[in-house]
Amino acid sequence: MKKLSLLLIVFASFIMNAQTNPAITKWLQNTTVMGSYFVSGNSTAITNNILANCQQVRYTATDVYVNATGIPAYPTGIFSGDGNPNNAGDQNAIYKLPLNPTQNTGTATATTAGNIGIFVNGVSLFDYRDGVSWNNNTGTLCGGPGGSTCPGGMGASQAWNRDAIPAERLGFDCAKGHPAGTNYHHHQNPSAFKYDSTTSNTYSAICNTYNSEGLYTINTTQHSPLIGFAYDGFPIYGAYGYTNSNGTGGVARMKSGYQLSTNTTRANGPAVNQVVGNQTLFNGYFREDYVYVANASDPTVLDVHNGRFSVTPEYPAGIYCYYATVNADQSSAYPYVVGPTFYGNKTGAKVTTVPTSTTYVLATNESVIKNSNIKVFPNPAQDFITVQADFAKKEFKIEMIDVSGKLIKTSTLKQGTTMATIVTDDVYNGMYFLKVSTGKESESFKVLINK
């Protein structure tokens, strides 16, 4: 009887943990919404007839298994800025991640080319590299699609490995993603270029024609959402967190501890600012141009893995977290998300089978509007009104209605995204209502247009 009681206690404890473990509950499940993509010359995204986000979540006592297409709910493309002819395609993937991640107390495991984690919408996370490196024997770049063979093969441990963010900037879509083959992925903070604070689309003007909302939007006044998990099982947050690791001190930008080297030469590599073809190999073009500088006096400076132990909204007792780092102008900051090594023991991977003993996690039926933390701003508004929510678990219909009940404008906040905008520069001054609804429930907000 004592053994049975102990087993019941253990089982109950496991079920309780499963019900609250963010590695099980935070995935954006979807079985109805299709993804979309842009084709060159057409500013309206068209459906790709592939289910977006994650389709199924299962777990055991030790691991979670996530089925995902790798297609986001936000539109993808185009990628022609650097000659990439591919489109995002169905990966039909199963990801396995540990539910109770542990620190690697031995030699840190280096991140690699390809998948090193997964975002909560099922999109792949890649590290900084793009598979191109410097061949000092030939004095040229090697590797990458269509490139010459590198000694030891593409992506081998050359002395100088190219950083994808500056090198492939023109090939990222509005949401800062692009495909390797058909595997759409983000190397960096997955907020749309258009919402970053950099002025005049300094980093990309692609949103002007091929518009996308991205996975989330940076809010400098709130702790960023949990946006994914690395292959060692530790969570990934957006760019902002609590100043102090114990959850106090307000919200602050989490800062990369990596800085550009002040060296004017590269040992066994190209000269700084050497021109090769149409490429200028500036300081920061290669991963090895960065050096890590610890700063014990500033709790917002992250460690060599781009993370720290911290209290978060999802982990009130604290956990090691990675952050999608950005600079003060919200441009992406190396090493971007995870890397160049993992903090934990890397046991996550793509798998082809799932244990028969797994437990299914169904998409939530709770009040999605009530739990989506919807905000409407600015209010009063002039040229536009933004509706922002925590990750929408269903598609939200947004209607702008005047005081007589007349429908003025509509918009949609797609499942798995966080923001939608209604342009109001052609709307008369006055009081209006914004109705946000899912078909089964709705919530209304008063807004004032005052130009």
Short mmCIF file of C-alpha atoms in Angstrom, two decimals:
data_model
loop_
_atom_site.label_atom_id
_atom_site.label_comp_id
_atom_site.label_asym_id
_atom_site.label_seq_id
_atom_site.Cartn_x
_atom_site.Cartn_y
_atom_site.Cartn_z
CA MET A 1 0.00 0.00 0.00
CA LYS A 2 2.85 2.38 0.82
CA LYS A 3 4.46 1.65 -2.54
CA LEU A 4 1.15 2.31 -4.32
CA SER A 5 0.70 5.60 -2.46
CA LEU A 6 4.24 6.65 -3.38
CA LEU A 7 3.59 5.83 -7.04
CA LEU A 8 0.39 7.87 -6.96
CA ILE A 9 2.25 10.84 -5.45
CA VAL A 10 4.98 10.61 -8.10
CA PHE A 11 2.39 10.32 -10.88
CA ALA A 12 0.39 13.27 -9.54
CA SER A 13 3.58 15.33 -9.29
CA PHE A 14 4.44 14.46 -12.91
CA ILE A 15 0.97 15.44 -14.14
CA MET A 16 1.09 18.74 -12.23
CA ASN A 17 4.51 19.55 -13.69
CA ALA A 18 3.32 18.64 -17.17
CA GLN A 19 0.35 20.98 -16.87
CA THR A 20 2.58 23.94 -16.06
CA ASN A 21 5.93 23.23 -17.74
CA PRO A 22 6.33 25.97 -20.39
CA ALA A 23 8.26 23.51 -22.57
CA ILE A 24 4.93 21.68 -22.95
CA THR A 25 2.36 24.47 -22.79
CA LYS A 26 3.84 27.37 -24.78
CA TRP A 27 3.78 25.92 -28.30
CA LEU A 28 1.44 27.60 -30.78
CA GLN A 29 -0.77 24.75 -31.96
CA ASN A 30 -2.81 25.02 -35.13
CA THR A 31 -4.82 22.69 -37.34
CA THR A 32 -6.68 25.20 -39.53
CA VAL A 33 -4.61 28.28 -40.46
CA MET A 34 -2.48 28.05 -43.61
CA GLY A 35 0.81 29.86 -44.19
CA SER A 36 1.40 32.36 -46.96
CA TYR A 37 4.25 33.76 -49.04
CA PHE A 38 5.09 36.54 -51.44
CA VAL A 39 6.09 36.25 -55.06
CA SER A 40 8.21 38.91 -56.72
CA GLY A 41 6.20 41.91 -57.86
CA ASN A 42 3.06 41.05 -55.86
CA SER A 43 2.61 42.84 -52.53
CA THR A 44 -0.29 40.55 -51.55
CA ALA A 45 0.76 37.29 -49.92
CA ILE A 46 -0.76 34.12 -51.35
CA THR A 47 -1.52 30.90 -49.49
CA ASN A 48 0.95 28.04 -49.68
CA ASN A 49 -1.69 25.56 -48.47
CA ILE A 50 0.60 24.38 -45.68
CA LEU A 51 -0.57 24.42 -42.08
CA ALA A 52 1.25 27.08 -40.05
CA ASN A 53 2.84 26.78 -36.61
CA CYS A 54 2.81 23.50 -34.63
CA GLN A 55 0.31 20.74 -35.27
CA GLN A 56 0.83 18.39 -32.35
CA VAL A 57 2.53 18.37 -28.94
CA ARG A 58 3.25 15.19 -26.97
CA TYR A 59 5.39 14.47 -23.95
CA THR A 60 6.85 11.80 -21.70
CA ALA A 61 8.34 12.16 -18.23
CA THR A 62 11.61 13.40 -19.73
CA ASP A 63 10.97 14.92 -23.18
CA VAL A 64 8.51 16.87 -25.27
CA TYR A 65 7.85 16.05 -28.94
CA VAL A 66 6.60 18.79 -31.23
CA ASN A 67 5.29 18.19 -34.76
CA ALA A 68 5.70 21.25 -36.97
CA THR A 69 5.75 22.19 -40.63
CA GLY A 70 8.32 24.95 -40.09
CA ILE A 71 5.89 27.41 -41.70
CA PRO A 72 5.00 30.54 -39.68
CA ALA A 73 1.60 32.23 -39.62
CA TYR A 74 3.21 35.46 -40.83
CA PRO A 75 3.98 35.76 -44.57
CA THR A 76 7.44 34.72 -45.78
CA GLY A 77 9.54 36.02 -48.66
CA ILE A 78 10.82 37.32 -50.89
CA PHE A 79 14.53 36.40 -50.58
CA SER A 80 15.94 37.53 -53.91
CA GLY A 81 18.18 40.24 -52.40
CA ASP A 82 21.05 37.78 -52.27
CA GLY A 83 19.90 35.55 -55.12
CA ASN A 84 18.05 32.93 -53.03
CA PRO A 85 15.41 31.42 -55.36
CA ASN A 86 13.79 29.16 -52.73
CA ASN A 87 10.50 29.38 -50.86
CA ALA A 88 9.66 28.15 -47.36
CA GLY A 89 8.44 24.56 -47.55
CA ASP A 90 6.83 21.92 -45.34
CA GLN A 91 9.50 20.31 -43.14
CA ASN A 92 7.10 17.71 -41.70
CA ALA A 93 9.42 17.67 -38.68
CA ILE A 94 9.28 16.20 -35.19
CA TYR A 95 11.42 17.96 -32.59
CA LYS A 96 12.48 16.30 -29.34
CA LEU A 97 13.50 18.56 -26.43
CA PRO A 98 14.33 17.77 -22.79
CA LEU A 99 11.76 18.87 -20.21
CA ASN A 100 14.31 19.21 -17.45
CA PRO A 101 17.43 20.73 -19.05
CA THR A 102 20.75 20.51 -17.25
CA GLN A 103 23.96 22.51 -17.30
CA ASN A 104 26.90 21.04 -19.17
CA THR A 105 29.68 21.09 -16.60
CA GLY A 106 32.27 19.74 -19.03
CA THR A 107 33.52 21.15 -22.31
CA ALA A 108 30.83 23.33 -23.86
CA THR A 109 29.19 21.98 -27.02
CA ALA A 110 29.59 24.28 -30.01
CA THR A 111 26.53 25.24 -32.01
CA THR A 112 26.55 23.96 -35.57
CA ALA A 113 25.26 24.88 -38.99
CA GLY A 114 21.56 24.09 -39.36
CA ASN A 115 18.97 23.67 -36.63
CA ILE A 116 20.08 24.46 -33.08
CA GLY A 117 16.61 25.08 -31.64
CA ILE A 118 12.99 25.79 -32.46
CA PHE A 119 10.73 28.79 -31.99
CA VAL A 120 7.30 28.36 -30.36
CA ASN A 121 5.67 28.54 -33.81
CA GLY A 122 7.71 25.60 -35.10
CA VAL A 123 10.14 27.67 -37.17
CA SER A 124 13.79 26.61 -37.09
CA LEU A 125 16.52 28.47 -35.22
CA PHE A 126 19.97 28.56 -36.85
CA ASP A 127 23.14 29.94 -35.30
CA TYR A 128 25.22 32.85 -36.68
CA ARG A 129 26.84 31.05 -39.61
CA ASP A 130 25.87 30.60 -43.24
CA GLY A 131 28.40 27.90 -44.19
CA VAL A 132 30.81 30.29 -45.90
CA SER A 133 34.36 30.68 -44.62
CA TRP A 134 37.77 31.98 -45.68
CA ASN A 135 40.20 29.69 -47.51
CA ASN A 136 43.61 31.08 -46.77
CA ASN A 137 45.19 28.69 -49.29
CA THR A 138 43.36 30.32 -52.19
CA GLY A 139 42.72 33.76 -50.70
CA THR A 140 39.00 33.45 -51.42
CA LEU A 141 35.72 32.70 -49.71
CA CYS A 142 34.54 29.10 -49.93
CA GLY A 143 31.39 27.13 -49.17
CA GLY A 144 27.76 28.17 -49.31
CA PRO A 145 25.34 27.41 -52.16
CA GLY A 146 27.28 27.46 -55.41
CA GLY A 147 30.58 28.25 -53.67
CA SER A 148 33.89 26.46 -53.99
CA THR A 149 34.66 23.53 -51.69
CA CYS A 150 36.22 24.43 -48.34
CA PRO A 151 39.07 22.36 -46.93
CA GLY A 152 37.35 19.72 -44.81
CA GLY A 153 33.96 20.47 -46.37
CA MET A 154 31.47 23.33 -46.17
CA GLY A 155 31.10 24.63 -42.64
CA ALA A 156 34.27 22.97 -41.43
CA SER A 157 36.16 24.70 -38.62
CA GLN A 158 38.02 27.23 -40.72
CA ALA A 159 39.83 30.05 -38.98
CA TRP A 160 37.36 32.65 -40.26
CA ASN A 161 33.65 31.79 -40.52
CA ARG A 162 31.25 34.23 -42.14
CA ASP A 163 28.48 35.82 -40.07
CA ALA A 164 25.15 35.39 -41.88
CA ILE A 165 23.53 38.52 -40.45
CA PRO A 166 25.65 41.19 -42.18
CA ALA A 167 26.63 39.01 -45.14
CA GLU A 168 23.08 37.94 -46.08
CA ARG A 169 21.17 41.01 -44.90
CA LEU A 170 19.59 41.69 -48.30
CA GLY A 171 18.29 38.12 -48.47
CA PHE A 172 16.18 38.24 -45.30
CA ASP A 173 12.46 38.86 -45.60
CA CYS A 174 10.56 41.43 -43.51
CA ALA A 175 10.42 39.01 -40.56
CA LYS A 176 14.24 38.52 -40.73
CA GLY A 177 14.05 34.96 -41.99
CA HIS A 178 15.08 33.03 -45.09
CA PRO A 179 15.20 29.41 -46.27
CA ALA A 180 18.10 27.00 -46.55
CA GLY A 181 16.71 24.85 -49.32
CA THR A 182 13.09 24.92 -48.13
CA ASN A 183 13.92 25.06 -44.39
CA TYR A 184 12.75 28.56 -43.41
CA HIS A 185 14.63 29.80 -40.36
CA HIS A 186 15.75 32.74 -38.27
CA HIS A 187 19.36 33.38 -37.27
CA GLN A 188 18.38 36.39 -35.20
CA ASN A 189 15.70 38.19 -33.21
CA PRO A 190 12.50 37.40 -35.17
CA SER A 191 10.82 40.81 -34.90
CA ALA A 192 9.92 42.47 -38.20
CA PHE A 193 12.36 45.05 -39.55
CA LYS A 194 9.58 47.63 -39.76
CA TYR A 195 8.96 47.61 -35.99
CA ASP A 196 12.58 48.07 -34.95
CA SER A 197 13.66 51.54 -33.88
CA THR A 198 16.28 51.91 -36.62
CA THR A 199 15.24 54.88 -38.76
CA SER A 200 14.37 54.99 -42.46
CA ASN A 201 14.56 51.19 -42.86
CA THR A 202 18.33 51.43 -42.49
CA TYR A 203 18.72 47.67 -42.36
CA SER A 204 16.05 46.60 -44.86
CA ALA A 205 13.39 48.29 -46.96
CA ILE A 206 11.72 45.01 -47.94
CA CYS A 207 8.75 45.59 -45.61
CA ASN A 208 7.67 48.49 -47.84
CA THR A 209 6.52 45.97 -50.46
CA TYR A 210 6.52 42.53 -48.84
CA ASN A 211 5.04 43.18 -45.42
CA SER A 212 5.16 40.75 -42.50
CA GLU A 213 4.49 41.03 -38.77
CA GLY A 214 7.24 38.69 -37.56
CA LEU A 215 6.96 36.43 -34.52
CA TYR A 216 6.78 39.20 -31.92
CA THR A 217 7.41 42.91 -31.51
CA ILE A 218 9.98 44.44 -29.18
CA ASN A 219 8.39 46.33 -26.30
CA THR A 220 10.99 48.19 -24.26
CA THR A 221 8.67 48.48 -21.25
CA GLN A 222 7.75 44.80 -20.82
CA HIS A 223 9.59 41.56 -20.30
CA SER A 224 9.82 39.95 -23.75
CA PRO A 225 7.82 36.78 -24.39
CA LEU A 226 9.22 33.28 -24.38
CA ILE A 227 9.86 32.74 -28.09
CA GLY A 228 11.50 29.32 -28.28
CA PHE A 229 13.79 26.64 -26.91
CA ALA A 230 17.37 25.70 -27.75
CA TYR A 231 18.39 22.10 -28.38
CA ASP A 232 19.66 21.85 -24.81
CA GLY A 233 16.09 22.52 -23.63
CA PHE A 234 16.68 25.93 -22.09
CA PRO A 235 14.16 28.68 -23.00
CA ILE A 236 14.78 31.58 -25.37
CA TYR A 237 13.33 35.01 -24.68
CA GLY A 238 13.12 38.14 -26.78
CA ALA A 239 15.39 41.12 -26.33
CA TYR A 240 14.19 42.47 -22.96
CA GLY A 241 14.13 40.95 -19.47
CA TYR A 242 14.23 41.93 -15.83
CA THR A 243 17.28 44.02 -14.95
CA ASN A 244 18.30 41.78 -12.09
CA SER A 245 18.34 38.01 -12.29
CA ASN A 246 16.03 37.79 -9.23
CA GLY A 247 13.26 39.55 -11.17
CA THR A 248 13.73 43.05 -9.70
CA GLY A 249 14.98 46.34 -11.07
CA GLY A 250 12.43 46.88 -13.83
CA VAL A 251 12.80 45.86 -17.47
CA ALA A 252 16.01 46.36 -19.45
CA ARG A 253 17.61 45.35 -22.71
CA MET A 254 19.70 42.21 -22.36
CA LYS A 255 23.15 42.92 -23.82
CA SER A 256 25.56 40.68 -25.65
CA GLY A 257 28.97 40.40 -23.96
CA TYR A 258 30.68 40.16 -27.35
CA GLN A 259 32.51 43.14 -28.80
CA LEU A 260 34.31 43.69 -32.06
CA SER A 261 38.05 43.14 -31.89
CA THR A 262 40.26 46.19 -32.25
CA ASN A 263 42.77 44.20 -34.29
CA THR A 264 43.61 45.71 -37.65
CA THR A 265 44.82 42.39 -39.08
CA ARG A 266 43.45 38.83 -39.17
CA ALA A 267 45.96 36.05 -38.50
CA ASN A 268 45.86 33.54 -41.37
CA GLY A 269 42.94 35.40 -42.86
CA PRO A 270 41.97 38.33 -45.07
CA ALA A 271 42.84 41.91 -44.26
CA VAL A 272 40.22 44.00 -42.51
CA ASN A 273 38.17 45.77 -45.22
CA GLN A 274 39.75 43.65 -47.97
CA VAL A 275 37.52 43.56 -51.04
CA VAL A 276 36.84 40.15 -52.60
CA GLY A 277 34.60 40.36 -55.64
CA ASN A 278 31.67 42.52 -54.54
CA GLN A 279 32.20 41.77 -50.83
CA THR A 280 34.01 44.06 -48.39
CA LEU A 281 35.35 41.96 -45.52
CA PHE A 282 34.83 44.59 -42.82
CA ASN A 283 35.36 44.10 -39.09
CA GLY A 284 32.34 42.02 -38.07
CA TYR A 285 32.07 40.12 -41.34
CA PHE A 286 33.41 36.99 -39.62
CA ARG A 287 32.41 35.42 -36.32
CA GLU A 288 36.04 35.45 -35.19
CA ASP A 289 36.06 39.26 -35.38
CA TYR A 290 34.24 39.22 -32.02
CA VAL A 291 35.75 38.74 -28.58
CA TYR A 292 33.89 38.13 -25.33
CA VAL A 293 34.31 40.75 -22.59
CA ALA A 294 32.80 39.88 -19.21
CA ASN A 295 31.12 42.62 -17.17
CA ALA A 296 30.34 41.45 -13.64
CA SER A 297 29.08 44.91 -12.62
CA ASP A 298 26.22 44.92 -15.16
CA PRO A 299 23.65 42.13 -14.64
CA THR A 300 22.18 42.74 -18.10
CA VAL A 301 25.40 41.67 -19.87
CA LEU A 302 25.02 38.01 -20.83
CA ASP A 303 27.54 35.18 -20.60
CA VAL A 304 29.57 33.50 -23.35
CA HIS A 305 26.52 31.43 -24.41
CA ASN A 306 24.34 34.57 -24.71
CA GLY A 307 22.27 33.86 -21.62
CA ARG A 308 22.06 33.97 -17.83
CA PHE A 309 20.12 32.44 -14.94
CA SER A 310 17.04 34.56 -14.29
CA VAL A 311 13.53 34.78 -12.93
CA THR A 312 11.00 35.19 -15.78
CA PRO A 313 7.18 35.35 -15.99
CA GLU A 314 7.07 31.68 -17.02
CA TYR A 315 9.74 30.52 -14.55
CA PRO A 316 9.14 32.39 -11.24
CA ALA A 317 11.73 30.21 -9.49
CA GLY A 318 14.29 31.09 -12.16
CA ILE A 319 16.00 29.14 -14.93
CA TYR A 320 18.90 29.61 -17.32
CA CYS A 321 17.64 31.63 -20.31
CA TYR A 322 18.97 32.67 -23.69
CA TYR A 323 17.97 36.07 -25.14
CA ALA A 324 17.57 37.26 -28.74
CA THR A 325 20.00 40.16 -28.33
CA VAL A 326 19.79 43.51 -30.08
CA ASN A 327 21.79 46.73 -29.99
CA ALA A 328 20.44 50.02 -28.62
CA ASP A 329 18.92 50.78 -32.06
CA GLN A 330 17.30 47.30 -32.02
CA SER A 331 19.50 45.96 -34.80
CA SER A 332 20.59 42.38 -34.16
CA ALA A 333 23.61 41.86 -31.88
CA TYR A 334 26.02 38.92 -32.18
CA PRO A 335 25.68 36.04 -31.25
CA TYR A 336 22.01 36.87 -31.92
CA VAL A 337 20.28 34.05 -29.99
CA VAL A 338 22.32 31.03 -28.85
CA GLY A 339 26.03 30.56 -29.16
CA PRO A 340 28.68 30.12 -30.11
CA THR A 341 28.30 27.27 -27.57
CA PHE A 342 25.38 25.77 -25.65
CA TYR A 343 25.07 26.30 -21.90
CA GLY A 344 23.37 22.97 -21.35
CA ASN A 345 23.68 19.36 -22.41
CA LYS A 346 22.47 19.25 -26.01
CA THR A 347 20.03 16.35 -26.22
CA GLY A 348 17.39 17.94 -28.46
CA ALA A 349 17.16 17.10 -32.14
CA LYS A 350 14.89 16.32 -35.04
CA VAL A 351 13.61 12.76 -34.72
CA THR A 352 11.55 10.42 -36.88
CA THR A 353 9.67 8.45 -34.23
CA VAL A 354 7.84 9.19 -30.98
CA PRO A 355 7.48 6.81 -28.00
CA THR A 356 4.10 5.09 -27.80
CA SER A 357 3.80 6.18 -24.15
CA THR A 358 3.48 9.89 -24.92
CA THR A 359 0.64 12.07 -23.63
CA TYR A 360 -1.10 14.42 -26.05
CA VAL A 361 -1.51 18.13 -25.38
CA LEU A 362 -4.54 19.57 -27.11
CA ALA A 363 -4.83 23.16 -28.27
CA THR A 364 -6.29 25.27 -25.50
CA ASN A 365 -10.04 25.97 -25.32
CA GLU A 366 -9.64 28.67 -22.68
CA SER A 367 -10.73 32.25 -23.23
CA VAL A 368 -8.06 33.26 -25.73
CA ILE A 369 -9.00 36.94 -25.78
CA LYS A 370 -9.04 37.23 -21.99
CA ASN A 371 -5.62 35.59 -21.76
CA SER A 372 -4.01 37.42 -24.68
CA ASN A 373 -3.24 40.66 -22.82
CA ILE A 374 -4.57 42.85 -25.65
CA LYS A 375 -3.37 46.45 -25.83
CA VAL A 376 -4.51 49.19 -28.22
CA PHE A 377 -2.17 52.11 -28.89
CA PRO A 378 -1.57 54.94 -29.47
CA ASN A 379 -4.74 56.33 -28.00
CA PRO A 380 -5.51 59.07 -28.98
CA ALA A 381 -4.25 58.11 -32.45
CA GLN A 382 -3.46 60.00 -35.62
CA ASP A 383 -2.19 57.95 -38.56
CA PHE A 384 -2.56 54.41 -37.26
CA ILE A 385 -3.82 52.23 -34.42
CA THR A 386 -1.97 49.11 -33.32
CA VAL A 387 -3.54 46.11 -31.64
CA GLN A 388 -0.95 44.08 -29.74
CA ALA A 389 -1.44 40.78 -27.96
CA ASP A 390 0.57 37.99 -26.46
CA PHE A 391 0.90 35.24 -29.05
CA ALA A 392 -2.55 34.84 -30.58
CA LYS A 393 -3.66 31.22 -30.25
CA LYS A 394 -6.50 31.89 -32.67
CA GLU A 395 -7.00 34.36 -35.49
CA PHE A 396 -8.43 37.67 -34.22
CA LYS A 397 -10.75 39.73 -36.40
CA ILE A 398 -10.40 43.46 -35.74
CA GLU A 399 -13.21 45.85 -36.66
CA MET A 400 -13.18 49.64 -36.37
CA ILE A 401 -16.74 50.90 -35.78
CA ASP A 402 -18.02 54.46 -35.43
CA VAL A 403 -20.50 55.63 -32.78
CA SER A 404 -23.45 55.00 -35.13
CA GLY A 405 -22.47 51.36 -35.53
CA LYS A 406 -21.05 51.71 -39.05
CA LEU A 407 -18.10 49.49 -39.90
CA ILE A 408 -15.20 51.73 -40.94
CA LYS A 409 -12.19 49.44 -41.34
CA THR A 410 -11.07 45.89 -40.64
CA SER A 411 -7.83 44.05 -40.01
CA THR A 412 -6.65 40.63 -38.87
CA LEU A 413 -4.25 39.55 -36.16
CA LYS A 414 -3.13 36.15 -37.41
CA GLN A 415 -2.68 33.13 -35.20
CA GLY A 416 0.85 32.91 -33.88
CA THR A 417 1.61 36.62 -34.31
CA THR A 418 1.47 39.52 -31.89
CA MET A 419 0.49 42.68 -33.73
CA ALA A 420 -1.88 44.13 -36.33
CA THR A 421 -2.27 47.72 -37.52
CA ILE A 422 -5.17 49.78 -38.87
CA VAL A 423 -4.24 52.88 -40.89
CA THR A 424 -6.33 55.86 -39.77
CA ASP A 425 -4.85 58.76 -41.73
CA ASP A 426 -8.05 58.87 -43.83
CA VAL A 427 -10.44 58.57 -40.84
CA TYR A 428 -12.25 61.59 -39.44
CA ASN A 429 -11.54 62.83 -35.92
CA GLY A 430 -13.83 61.41 -33.26
CA MET A 431 -14.60 58.47 -30.99
CA TYR A 432 -14.56 54.93 -32.38
CA PHE A 433 -14.69 51.37 -31.10
CA LEU A 434 -12.24 48.58 -31.90
CA LYS A 435 -13.89 45.18 -31.68
CA VAL A 436 -11.51 42.22 -31.36
CA SER A 437 -13.20 38.87 -31.86
CA THR A 438 -12.58 35.18 -32.54
CA GLY A 439 -16.09 34.29 -33.66
CA LYS A 440 -17.01 32.90 -30.24
CA GLU A 441 -15.94 35.79 -28.02
CA SER A 442 -15.09 39.46 -28.39
CA GLU A 443 -13.78 42.48 -26.55
CA SER A 444 -14.21 46.17 -27.45
CA PHE A 445 -11.93 49.15 -26.88
CA LYS A 446 -12.70 52.88 -27.14
CA VAL A 447 -10.25 54.81 -29.28
CA LEU A 448 -10.01 58.49 -30.12
CA ILE A 449 -8.80 59.82 -33.47
CA ASN A 450 -7.36 63.30 -32.93
CA LYS A 451 -5.10 64.66 -35.71
#
